[in-house]
């Protein structure tokens, strides 16, 4: 006969456990060293070669503790000492003997038959240095000494039962566990024949009295082929004490329930035939269980969490958790580092700006700068998600600064900055007194765009987007434009200008390179002007359906992330047929997240989106070569002409000439057979039409 040996537990401690312990020590325990009840859990489905372990996380202090699915409760006692000397000098033998006595008493009083989880206990002796975030700890998993021998070699379940019997066992096990709010780790099987049934341990006497064949079962965290896990030790003491006078040997099933690649397997569970030895029920057996340290010697361990235990850093790791889980299965190629390091400039801190900022934080972007020149008003907080009522008081806080502060309150790890800045606009004349301030504003905006990787245009007016569009095009930055109507929205990425762009021939249903895509102004044939003059109240405010801004903001951020994940980055092409959903799958694209459209136009009245794409316009007032060359050569003087002369951009780009040619074409387009009785020429600019044409008219 071979002596039965067991695989001991090891500890599994989550960083959140230490954070919670620190909080409890500071706010609740103080100098009180009274032992505290904590809870952990273990699992019987680990992969091969993993050590069985009891896991503790931040929920271990909860009174209403609930084990994770398919895990089993282990009750622990925390001895938290006030000094390192107390930790070193306390009587470890006394501590573990007290827990052993408690286990023995639960066995004697048959409490462990009613609640077998009382058999699985642990001790955590600890000292927390909260200045350095150094944690000293020593685990014990108390096990009563009861030596037994195997009557035969352990066998696997697949070697003892048929496939059908194993399936019946699994079915009965699932039905048994479904009765309880948390899984039970100890029970019995009335028979290992086809009519087997999984039954609570408390009914064992009834089964034995009926002459049923009983197999004792425990959920085994061990993965070794020939040895059971630690929970069996105290279970055998219970069996010997309660039923040892009725049987000389006992069958034990070490139930292991593993899932891998979606396939569930219990066939590696072990069957043991154990000879029960006589147990002296008058004296508590001796106890073992202190864990060995990393040097495989009996002694404590120390963990240094100074780099992670700061609440801000702990928050950072928690925020990144969901993103990192994406890479486990769904998006193995997701480049989170590239997203996180992208510096984003948000021009506009209102409805769109607030939602874009929050969505960027959700994607792990850490460097966000917000720009606005207005203050928080009483109507803002319900629509603009970074503001609260207090931000409206005393005239209102500056929007950009209030939004940046709110972001740090939500997530201290974000590097957010708010700046109050007025962006000069075409059609808004610059007076002599405002000339120096305007030049400073332009210089600040140029520096901001230079120091960021992506620019979001989220302002209220069309003309306020012109200067950032020009500067970003000249400095080759990613630009995402988002604009709202009452029940419509537009999200658009600007073409990424390159010094070697070759304009491709446009074909409907074809692909447009990222370098040839148009900007926000490329579909316009008039220069931006003052759109704020003579506007009623409903025209002064952004009157939209409330959900529109969240939709537009989310798509704007997702578009940026898709650009960053595409192999060509901002030069990613756009397909003009991308609106046909049936033609595309993620596998058809070069980006792991799917297509990278040029534009997304949403219509909430129809709950529909379209994805058009257009080429850059060679007479664009913002990104055409003539405009960018004039800006690069003349700088602020060029901008001053644009601000003060409404027709300057149209004259420079050739839009004025194009308008005049259009008028002439409309005139000459009349049929010779048409009778011209009278023509209203008051709306026609006759200066561009030669004398002969006028005489003919």
XYZ file of C-alpha atoms in Angstrom:
697
model
C 0.000 0.000 0.000
C 1.186 3.472 -0.900
C 0.887 6.449 1.425
C -1.403 9.158 0.097
C 0.313 12.489 -0.628
C -1.306 15.836 -1.371
C -0.484 18.924 -3.469
C -0.433 21.955 -1.127
C -2.176 25.250 -1.828
C -0.292 28.384 -2.785
C -1.594 31.934 -2.438
C -2.877 34.064 -5.274
C -3.130 37.724 -4.309
C -4.573 40.417 -6.538
C -3.164 43.970 -6.307
C -6.686 45.196 -5.552
C -6.641 43.144 -2.336
C -3.710 45.173 -0.993
C -5.397 48.419 -1.985
C -8.504 47.395 -0.044
C -6.388 46.248 2.890
C -4.662 49.650 2.966
C -8.023 51.405 2.913
C -9.342 49.240 5.756
C -6.206 49.785 7.818
C -6.348 53.559 7.397
C -10.072 54.120 7.754
C -11.366 51.264 9.871
C -8.850 49.021 11.653
C -6.362 51.689 12.821
C -4.358 50.107 15.718
C -6.830 47.289 16.316
C -5.112 43.907 15.768
C -8.262 41.830 16.275
C -8.359 38.893 13.807
C -10.692 39.576 10.892
C -12.708 37.197 8.744
C -11.834 37.368 5.059
C -12.792 35.119 2.157
C -11.087 33.636 -0.838
C -11.825 31.039 -3.452
C -10.248 28.230 -5.421
C -10.984 26.636 -8.775
C -11.009 23.042 -9.967
C -10.537 23.776 -13.672
C -6.968 25.026 -14.036
C -4.790 23.921 -16.924
C -2.134 21.265 -16.415
C 1.003 22.081 -14.413
C -0.553 25.017 -12.552
C -0.249 24.985 -8.779
C -3.523 24.812 -6.845
C -4.102 28.198 -5.262
C -6.503 30.144 -3.113
C -7.197 33.533 -4.664
C -7.887 36.733 -2.735
C -9.037 39.960 -4.352
C -10.601 43.197 -3.115
C -14.005 41.518 -2.639
C -12.555 39.264 0.076
C -13.505 41.830 2.733
C -17.189 41.947 1.706
C -19.662 40.511 4.171
C -21.907 39.477 1.293
C -19.037 37.767 -0.483
C -19.948 35.824 -3.596
C -17.552 33.431 -5.250
C -16.962 33.794 -9.006
C -18.793 31.290 -11.220
C -17.613 27.663 -10.841
C -15.338 28.556 -7.905
C -15.431 27.376 -4.283
C -15.403 29.277 -1.010
C -12.509 29.253 1.418
C -12.903 31.062 4.739
C -9.868 32.859 6.117
C -8.642 34.746 9.151
C -6.578 37.913 8.772
C -3.987 38.752 11.423
C -2.860 42.281 10.554
C 0.001 43.473 12.762
C 0.879 47.094 13.506
C 4.659 46.726 13.310
C 7.144 44.564 11.478
C 8.514 43.298 14.802
C 5.064 42.131 15.902
C 4.736 40.361 12.571
C 8.041 38.550 13.047
C 7.638 37.692 16.720
C 4.010 36.534 16.897
C 3.403 32.871 17.777
C 2.765 31.202 14.412
C 2.143 27.794 15.993
C -0.529 29.224 18.253
C -2.248 30.888 15.305
C -2.486 27.739 13.199
C -3.411 25.573 16.212
C -6.343 27.856 16.973
C -7.675 27.434 13.445
C -7.046 23.663 13.610
C -9.051 23.493 16.834
C -11.893 25.358 15.120
C -11.875 22.900 12.194
C -11.795 19.941 14.589
C -14.690 21.332 16.608
C -16.748 21.844 13.425
C -16.068 18.189 12.564
C -16.988 16.950 16.036
C -20.175 19.033 16.161
C -21.088 17.887 12.629
C -21.274 21.522 11.463
C -18.877 20.533 8.691
C -21.401 17.944 7.491
C -24.048 20.646 7.167
C -21.619 23.196 5.690
C -18.532 21.436 4.257
C -16.941 24.777 3.247
C -15.879 25.046 6.923
C -13.239 22.401 6.118
C -11.396 24.740 3.753
C -9.794 27.488 5.810
C -6.721 29.658 5.554
C -4.743 32.130 7.643
C -3.135 35.340 6.422
C -0.558 36.891 8.741
C 0.432 40.323 7.428
C 2.077 43.664 8.059
C 1.440 46.643 5.753
C 4.048 49.396 5.449
C 1.748 52.062 4.036
C 4.541 54.609 3.585
C 6.508 52.445 1.189
C 3.677 50.195 0.024
C 5.664 47.160 1.198
C 3.514 44.228 2.291
C 4.863 41.348 4.386
C 2.671 38.265 4.503
C 2.614 34.572 5.311
C -0.171 32.181 4.386
C -1.216 29.017 6.170
C -3.691 26.437 4.893
C -4.393 24.409 8.072
C -4.718 20.666 7.521
C -5.262 18.131 10.302
C -2.691 15.336 10.161
C -4.332 12.011 9.316
C -2.136 9.582 7.428
C -3.883 7.090 5.147
C -2.825 4.584 2.512
C -4.075 3.845 -0.979
C -5.428 0.347 -1.562
C -4.739 0.706 -5.294
C -3.135 3.154 -7.650
C -5.159 6.264 -8.548
C -7.113 5.921 -11.810
C -8.552 8.587 -14.057
C -12.269 8.887 -14.592
C -11.945 8.007 -18.269
C -10.294 4.709 -17.316
C -13.027 3.832 -14.831
C -16.251 4.962 -16.465
C -17.710 4.886 -19.952
C -18.309 8.037 -21.944
C -22.029 7.753 -21.272
C -21.478 7.396 -17.531
C -19.201 10.447 -17.514
C -21.841 12.456 -19.372
C -24.464 11.376 -16.828
C -22.127 12.392 -14.017
C -21.594 15.855 -15.503
C -25.308 16.307 -16.030
C -26.089 15.297 -12.451
C -23.299 17.541 -11.146
C -24.646 20.572 -13.032
C -28.143 19.943 -11.744
C -26.802 19.647 -8.212
C -24.823 22.914 -8.340
C -27.737 24.760 -9.970
C -29.678 24.442 -6.698
C -27.341 26.813 -4.872
C -26.308 30.434 -5.208
C -22.637 29.376 -5.028
C -20.936 26.117 -5.883
C -20.444 23.404 -3.227
C -17.007 21.852 -3.037
C -17.922 18.635 -1.134
C -20.726 16.133 -1.777
C -21.415 12.423 -2.402
C -22.439 10.260 -5.336
C -24.901 7.538 -4.521
C -23.535 5.198 -7.184
C -21.080 5.188 -10.066
C -23.527 3.230 -12.250
C -25.835 4.721 -14.870
C -28.387 5.724 -12.219
C -25.897 7.824 -10.210
C -27.033 10.915 -8.344
C -25.048 13.805 -6.850
C -26.328 14.505 -3.335
C -25.460 16.824 -0.464
C -23.099 15.447 2.164
C -25.731 15.772 4.886
C -27.744 12.909 3.309
C -24.899 10.367 3.474
C -26.371 8.491 6.463
C -29.653 8.010 4.623
C -27.835 6.572 1.601
C -25.774 4.193 3.721
C -28.852 3.034 5.636
C -30.534 2.223 2.302
C -27.554 0.104 1.302
C -26.441 2.473 -1.413
C -22.880 2.482 -2.631
C -21.421 5.880 -1.738
C -18.494 7.714 -3.316
C -17.258 10.832 -1.546
C -16.462 13.718 -3.881
C -14.529 16.948 -3.503
C -13.786 19.551 -6.165
C -10.063 19.189 -6.657
C -7.915 22.255 -7.530
C -4.873 20.043 -8.178
C -3.744 19.279 -11.746
C -1.241 16.475 -10.958
C -1.980 13.107 -12.537
C -1.537 10.928 -9.421
C -2.075 13.213 -6.432
C -5.117 14.978 -4.990
C -5.266 18.563 -3.761
C -5.085 19.959 -0.228
C -8.879 20.147 0.449
C -9.019 16.347 0.703
C -7.011 16.297 3.967
C -9.648 17.731 6.294
C -12.370 15.985 4.295
C -10.828 12.594 5.125
C -10.719 13.507 8.827
C -14.443 14.290 8.654
C -15.155 10.996 6.859
C -13.102 8.976 9.381
C -14.695 10.684 12.370
C -18.296 10.463 11.146
C -18.412 7.240 9.131
C -15.165 5.434 9.994
C -16.986 2.923 12.204
C -19.193 1.904 9.270
C -16.531 1.328 6.625
C -12.900 0.264 6.485
C -12.192 1.817 3.124
C -13.696 4.606 1.093
C -13.872 5.624 -2.570
C -13.064 9.275 -3.251
C -13.547 11.148 -6.528
C -11.217 14.118 -7.050
C -13.509 16.034 -9.399
C -11.731 18.267 -11.928
C -13.772 20.318 -14.361
C -11.624 21.917 -17.047
C -12.645 23.822 -20.190
C -10.254 24.537 -23.009
C -11.015 26.056 -26.410
C -14.701 25.798 -25.612
C -14.542 22.069 -24.839
C -15.401 20.869 -21.329
C -13.489 17.897 -19.901
C -13.796 16.035 -16.581
C -12.234 12.773 -17.703
C -8.898 13.604 -16.021
C -10.556 13.516 -12.574
C -9.010 10.972 -10.186
C -10.628 8.006 -8.432
C -8.978 6.953 -5.160
C -9.565 3.818 -3.075
C -8.397 4.735 0.459
C -8.010 2.574 3.566
C -9.387 4.417 6.584
C -7.232 4.327 9.708
C -8.630 4.500 13.219
C -8.971 8.064 14.441
C -8.667 9.162 18.071
C -11.727 11.345 18.391
C -10.809 12.550 21.863
C -7.885 14.745 20.893
C -7.527 17.302 18.107
C -4.977 16.005 15.580
C -1.820 17.957 14.998
C -1.870 20.511 12.208
C 0.388 21.592 9.323
C -0.063 24.151 6.596
C 2.311 27.146 6.659
C 3.242 27.979 3.077
C 6.827 27.891 1.821
C 8.280 31.074 0.358
C 9.910 31.585 -3.047
C 13.097 29.907 -1.747
C 11.036 26.827 -0.818
C 11.631 27.421 2.882
C 9.105 28.014 5.631
C 9.050 31.773 5.900
C 7.120 34.921 4.948
C 7.081 36.772 1.669
C 7.260 40.471 0.831
C 5.748 42.292 -2.117
C 6.726 45.834 -3.138
C 3.754 47.568 -4.721
C 5.076 51.114 -4.542
C 4.813 51.425 -8.321
C 1.212 50.225 -8.489
C -0.436 50.943 -5.151
C -0.811 54.682 -5.633
C -4.576 55.028 -6.244
C -3.980 56.931 -9.467
C -1.747 54.185 -10.819
C -4.124 51.516 -9.636
C -6.908 53.366 -11.421
C -4.811 53.457 -14.588
C -4.336 49.694 -14.570
C -8.065 49.201 -13.974
C -8.985 51.573 -16.820
C -6.692 49.695 -19.203
C -8.078 46.286 -18.225
C -10.972 46.230 -20.701
C -8.747 47.424 -23.526
C -6.126 44.781 -22.814
C -8.775 42.067 -22.686
C -9.644 42.961 -26.287
C -6.254 41.621 -27.316
C -6.791 38.228 -25.686
C -9.180 36.931 -28.301
C -10.976 39.616 -30.296
C -8.179 41.879 -31.579
C -4.723 40.346 -31.060
C -3.179 42.985 -33.344
C -4.708 45.986 -31.552
C -1.955 48.552 -30.966
C -3.018 50.096 -27.660
C 0.328 51.802 -27.175
C -0.159 53.831 -30.350
C -3.637 54.893 -29.274
C -2.548 55.759 -25.746
C 0.402 57.881 -26.895
C -1.609 59.923 -29.408
C -1.892 63.570 -28.359
C -5.339 64.930 -29.145
C -6.366 68.581 -29.516
C -10.087 69.286 -29.130
C -11.146 72.650 -30.542
C -14.501 73.204 -28.914
C -15.445 72.115 -25.389
C -19.208 72.047 -25.704
C -21.606 69.214 -26.419
C -19.332 67.468 -28.907
C -16.097 68.301 -27.093
C -17.213 66.807 -23.775
C -18.376 63.557 -25.332
C -15.297 63.209 -27.536
C -13.046 63.737 -24.506
C -14.796 61.018 -22.492
C -14.708 58.555 -25.369
C -10.992 59.224 -25.908
C -10.355 58.422 -22.238
C -12.262 55.182 -22.712
C -9.801 54.247 -25.475
C -6.848 54.939 -23.187
C -5.771 58.288 -24.661
C -3.840 60.061 -21.915
C -2.936 63.469 -23.442
C -5.943 65.653 -24.284
C -6.029 69.438 -24.687
C -9.336 71.320 -24.875
C -9.801 74.804 -26.332
C -12.820 77.105 -26.044
C -13.539 80.789 -25.438
C -16.909 80.601 -23.690
C -18.121 79.913 -20.165
C -20.380 77.236 -18.708
C -24.016 78.364 -18.676
C -26.985 76.912 -16.824
C -28.243 75.091 -19.912
C -24.948 73.218 -20.443
C -24.596 70.504 -17.744
C -27.553 68.390 -18.870
C -26.190 68.186 -22.430
C -22.453 68.550 -21.936
C -21.252 65.577 -19.927
C -18.160 67.090 -18.273
C -19.981 69.932 -16.495
C -22.007 70.097 -13.271
C -24.250 72.741 -11.735
C -21.427 74.291 -9.675
C -19.569 75.121 -12.897
C -22.360 77.548 -13.850
C -22.231 79.708 -10.720
C -20.784 83.230 -10.529
C -20.895 83.775 -14.244
C -19.708 80.299 -15.132
C -16.243 78.759 -15.273
C -14.302 78.883 -18.551
C -15.457 75.815 -20.463
C -12.089 74.446 -21.491
C -10.574 74.670 -18.000
C -13.717 73.248 -16.344
C -13.802 70.333 -18.787
C -10.112 69.553 -18.227
C -10.562 69.614 -14.440
C -13.610 67.363 -14.700
C -11.621 64.826 -16.721
C -8.988 64.651 -13.976
C -11.744 64.117 -11.409
C -13.103 61.225 -13.462
C -9.661 59.748 -14.124
C -6.650 61.262 -12.328
C -4.265 59.566 -14.747
C -5.276 61.708 -17.718
C -3.039 64.606 -18.734
C -5.774 67.108 -19.602
C -5.255 70.810 -20.245
C -7.863 73.505 -20.850
C -7.114 76.765 -22.661
C -9.358 79.773 -23.263
C -8.627 80.929 -26.800
C -10.492 82.844 -29.491
C -9.905 81.476 -32.985
C -9.830 84.235 -35.639
C -12.280 83.616 -38.493
C -12.798 84.714 -42.109
C -15.419 87.406 -42.418
C -14.801 88.631 -38.852
C -12.807 91.815 -39.355
C -9.830 92.531 -37.130
C -9.669 96.075 -35.785
C -6.393 97.856 -35.151
C -6.828 97.527 -31.375
C -7.284 93.757 -31.626
C -4.435 93.183 -34.077
C -1.744 92.126 -31.564
C -4.100 89.866 -29.611
C -5.232 88.203 -32.835
C -1.637 87.583 -33.856
C -0.953 86.028 -30.448
C -4.061 83.837 -30.777
C -2.897 82.614 -34.177
C 0.556 81.856 -32.802
C -0.897 79.876 -29.861
C -3.149 77.890 -32.207
C -0.201 77.100 -34.494
C 1.847 75.853 -31.538
C -1.039 73.738 -30.232
C -1.572 72.022 -33.583
C 2.183 71.519 -33.996
C 2.416 69.801 -30.601
C -0.486 67.395 -31.134
C -0.982 64.388 -33.386
C -4.717 64.633 -34.034
C -7.034 67.636 -34.151
C -10.797 67.451 -33.583
C -12.851 70.325 -35.020
C -15.926 70.524 -32.789
C -16.939 74.185 -32.979
C -20.371 75.704 -33.560
C -19.726 77.732 -36.723
C -18.418 76.879 -40.168
C -15.936 79.728 -40.372
C -14.288 78.866 -37.024
C -13.072 75.612 -38.591
C -11.223 77.307 -41.445
C -7.993 78.395 -39.716
C -7.390 75.072 -37.883
C -8.080 73.219 -41.154
C -5.451 75.274 -42.969
C -2.809 75.031 -40.236
C -3.331 71.288 -39.740
C -3.096 70.660 -43.494
C 0.129 72.650 -43.674
C 1.598 70.787 -40.688
C 0.331 67.371 -41.890
C -1.826 66.472 -38.891
C -4.773 64.104 -38.631
C -7.998 66.135 -38.611
C -11.394 64.781 -37.568
C -14.344 67.084 -38.173
C -17.714 66.645 -36.463
C -20.745 68.856 -37.030
C -24.369 68.620 -35.886
C -27.741 69.528 -37.342
C -31.092 69.193 -35.610
C -31.393 65.484 -36.424
C -28.318 64.965 -38.593
C -24.592 64.759 -38.058
C -21.435 64.740 -40.122
C -18.162 63.075 -39.147
C -15.347 63.527 -41.640
C -11.609 63.000 -41.800
C -9.553 65.456 -43.806
C -7.243 64.254 -46.516
C -3.638 63.889 -45.367
C -1.653 66.173 -47.652
C 1.693 64.899 -48.924
C 4.411 66.646 -50.858
C 4.240 63.990 -53.577
C 0.499 63.662 -54.033
C -0.577 62.529 -57.479
C -4.219 63.259 -58.058
C -5.929 60.073 -59.154
C -8.705 59.944 -61.722
C -11.996 59.809 -59.870
C -14.323 56.896 -60.518
C -17.661 56.341 -58.834
C -17.471 53.123 -56.875
C -13.693 53.373 -56.761
C -11.112 53.977 -54.056
C -9.741 57.400 -53.171
C -6.331 57.518 -51.523
C -6.062 59.206 -48.160
C -3.881 61.895 -49.724
C -6.587 62.835 -52.238
C -9.540 63.002 -49.842
C -11.305 66.326 -49.439
C -11.537 68.456 -46.320
C -14.597 70.036 -44.688
C -14.520 72.953 -47.179
C -13.839 70.982 -50.378
C -17.546 70.693 -51.247
C -18.090 74.462 -50.953
C -17.923 76.937 -53.839
C -18.056 79.992 -51.570
C -15.557 81.113 -48.949
C -16.541 80.924 -45.283
C -17.940 84.171 -43.911
C -19.627 85.614 -40.830
C -22.531 83.263 -40.106
C -23.300 84.751 -36.682
C -24.675 88.071 -37.891
C -28.394 88.755 -37.465
C -29.248 85.356 -35.947
C -32.250 84.637 -33.733
C -31.934 82.808 -30.403
C -32.636 79.372 -31.893
C -29.935 80.055 -34.495
C -27.420 81.181 -31.894
C -27.694 77.941 -29.890
C -26.893 74.422 -31.030
C -30.450 73.103 -31.285
C -30.208 69.352 -31.795
C -31.830 66.161 -30.652
C -29.917 65.285 -27.451
C -28.624 61.916 -28.635
C -27.070 63.289 -31.832
C -23.957 64.676 -30.121
C -23.160 61.350 -28.438
C -23.515 59.507 -31.721
C -21.365 61.980 -33.627
C -18.734 62.166 -30.888
C -18.467 58.386 -30.579
C -18.067 57.940 -34.334
C -15.463 60.707 -34.462
C -13.318 58.942 -31.856
C -13.836 55.516 -33.437
C -12.781 56.973 -36.798
C -9.537 58.243 -35.264
C -8.843 54.855 -33.664
C -9.454 53.106 -36.990
C -7.022 55.498 -38.689
C -4.374 54.774 -36.048
C -4.802 51.001 -36.511
C -4.595 51.087 -40.313
C -1.158 50.221 -41.785
C -1.207 53.492 -43.798
C -2.441 55.598 -40.898
C -3.864 58.924 -42.052
C -3.175 57.931 -45.679
C -5.687 55.074 -45.449
C -7.861 55.040 -48.581
C -11.638 55.424 -48.582
C -13.966 53.435 -50.811
C -16.837 55.338 -52.387
C -18.972 52.185 -52.337
C -18.491 51.614 -48.591
C -22.142 52.463 -47.893
C -23.110 49.066 -49.254
C -22.848 47.030 -46.046
C -23.252 43.740 -47.877
C -19.987 44.244 -49.739
C -17.677 44.498 -46.775
C -16.523 42.387 -43.867
C -13.674 43.092 -41.464
C -11.610 40.433 -43.227
C -11.858 42.424 -46.482
C -10.022 45.411 -45.006
C -6.434 46.143 -44.072
C -7.479 47.555 -40.695
C -8.269 45.094 -37.898
C -11.215 47.273 -36.844
C -12.837 47.362 -40.294
C -13.154 50.015 -42.976
C -11.877 53.584 -42.588
C -14.503 55.778 -44.263
C -14.013 59.344 -45.436
C -17.329 60.635 -44.147
C -20.221 59.424 -42.032
C -23.478 61.293 -42.446
C -26.235 60.303 -40.039
C -29.966 60.945 -40.347
C -31.774 60.298 -37.096
C -35.207 60.871 -38.655
C -34.548 57.702 -40.686
C -32.136 56.076 -38.226
C -29.689 55.609 -41.078
C -26.102 56.457 -42.016
C -24.364 56.907 -45.362
C -20.621 56.788 -45.995
C -19.826 59.080 -48.948
C -16.306 59.911 -50.091
C -15.077 62.796 -52.236
C -11.817 64.030 -53.682
C -10.028 67.192 -52.679
C -11.159 70.317 -54.602
C -8.342 72.191 -56.365
C -10.102 75.495 -55.598
C -10.778 74.684 -51.927
C -10.561 77.768 -49.723
C -8.816 75.830 -46.934
C -6.573 73.052 -48.259
C -5.809 73.883 -51.925
C -2.192 74.400 -52.954
C -2.648 78.140 -53.609
C -4.038 78.752 -50.122
C -1.380 76.689 -48.351
C 1.460 78.256 -50.341
C 0.193 81.756 -49.555
C -0.046 80.864 -45.857
C 3.463 79.398 -45.775
C 4.997 82.383 -47.592
C 3.084 85.306 -46.071
C 2.058 83.934 -42.675
C -0.039 86.251 -40.542
C -0.279 88.931 -43.254
C -2.042 86.446 -45.498
C -4.426 85.528 -42.679
C -5.150 89.190 -42.031
C -6.298 89.626 -45.638
C -8.592 86.618 -45.259
C -10.099 87.972 -42.031
C -10.694 91.492 -43.348
C -11.520 90.940 -47.048
C -14.588 88.734 -47.589
C -13.807 88.021 -51.268
C -10.064 87.499 -50.876
C -10.145 83.693 -50.660
C -12.534 83.397 -53.595
C -10.327 85.597 -55.740
C -7.164 83.730 -54.717
C -8.492 80.230 -55.376
C -10.279 81.082 -58.624
C -13.783 80.655 -57.231
C -14.711 84.193 -58.348
C -13.684 83.435 -61.925
C -15.557 80.138 -61.770
C -18.703 81.952 -60.621
C -18.408 84.394 -63.515
C -17.853 81.606 -66.019
C -20.960 79.915 -64.650
C -23.015 83.050 -65.233
C -21.768 83.284 -68.830
C -22.507 79.598 -69.406
C -26.044 80.052 -68.097
C -26.588 82.936 -70.508
C -25.192 81.164 -73.565
C -27.113 78.024 -72.694
C -30.366 79.585 -73.939
C -31.771 78.154 -77.194
C -31.669 80.299 -80.338
C -35.375 79.518 -80.831
C -36.363 81.035 -77.518
C -37.970 84.455 -77.702
C -36.180 86.900 -75.410
C -38.749 89.500 -74.479
C -37.051 90.780 -71.325
C -34.187 89.711 -69.080
C -33.554 90.849 -65.494
C -29.814 91.630 -65.369
C -29.808 93.258 -61.953
C -28.347 90.144 -60.359
C -25.679 89.618 -63.034
C -22.149 91.007 -62.689
C -21.762 92.634 -66.135
C -18.155 93.702 -65.564
C -16.941 90.282 -66.614
C -18.963 90.141 -69.867
C -17.543 91.706 -72.982
C -19.316 94.578 -74.833
C -20.410 92.471 -77.826
C -22.199 90.030 -75.555
C -24.007 92.836 -73.767
C -25.061 94.362 -77.118
C -26.337 90.967 -78.265
C -28.364 90.578 -75.078
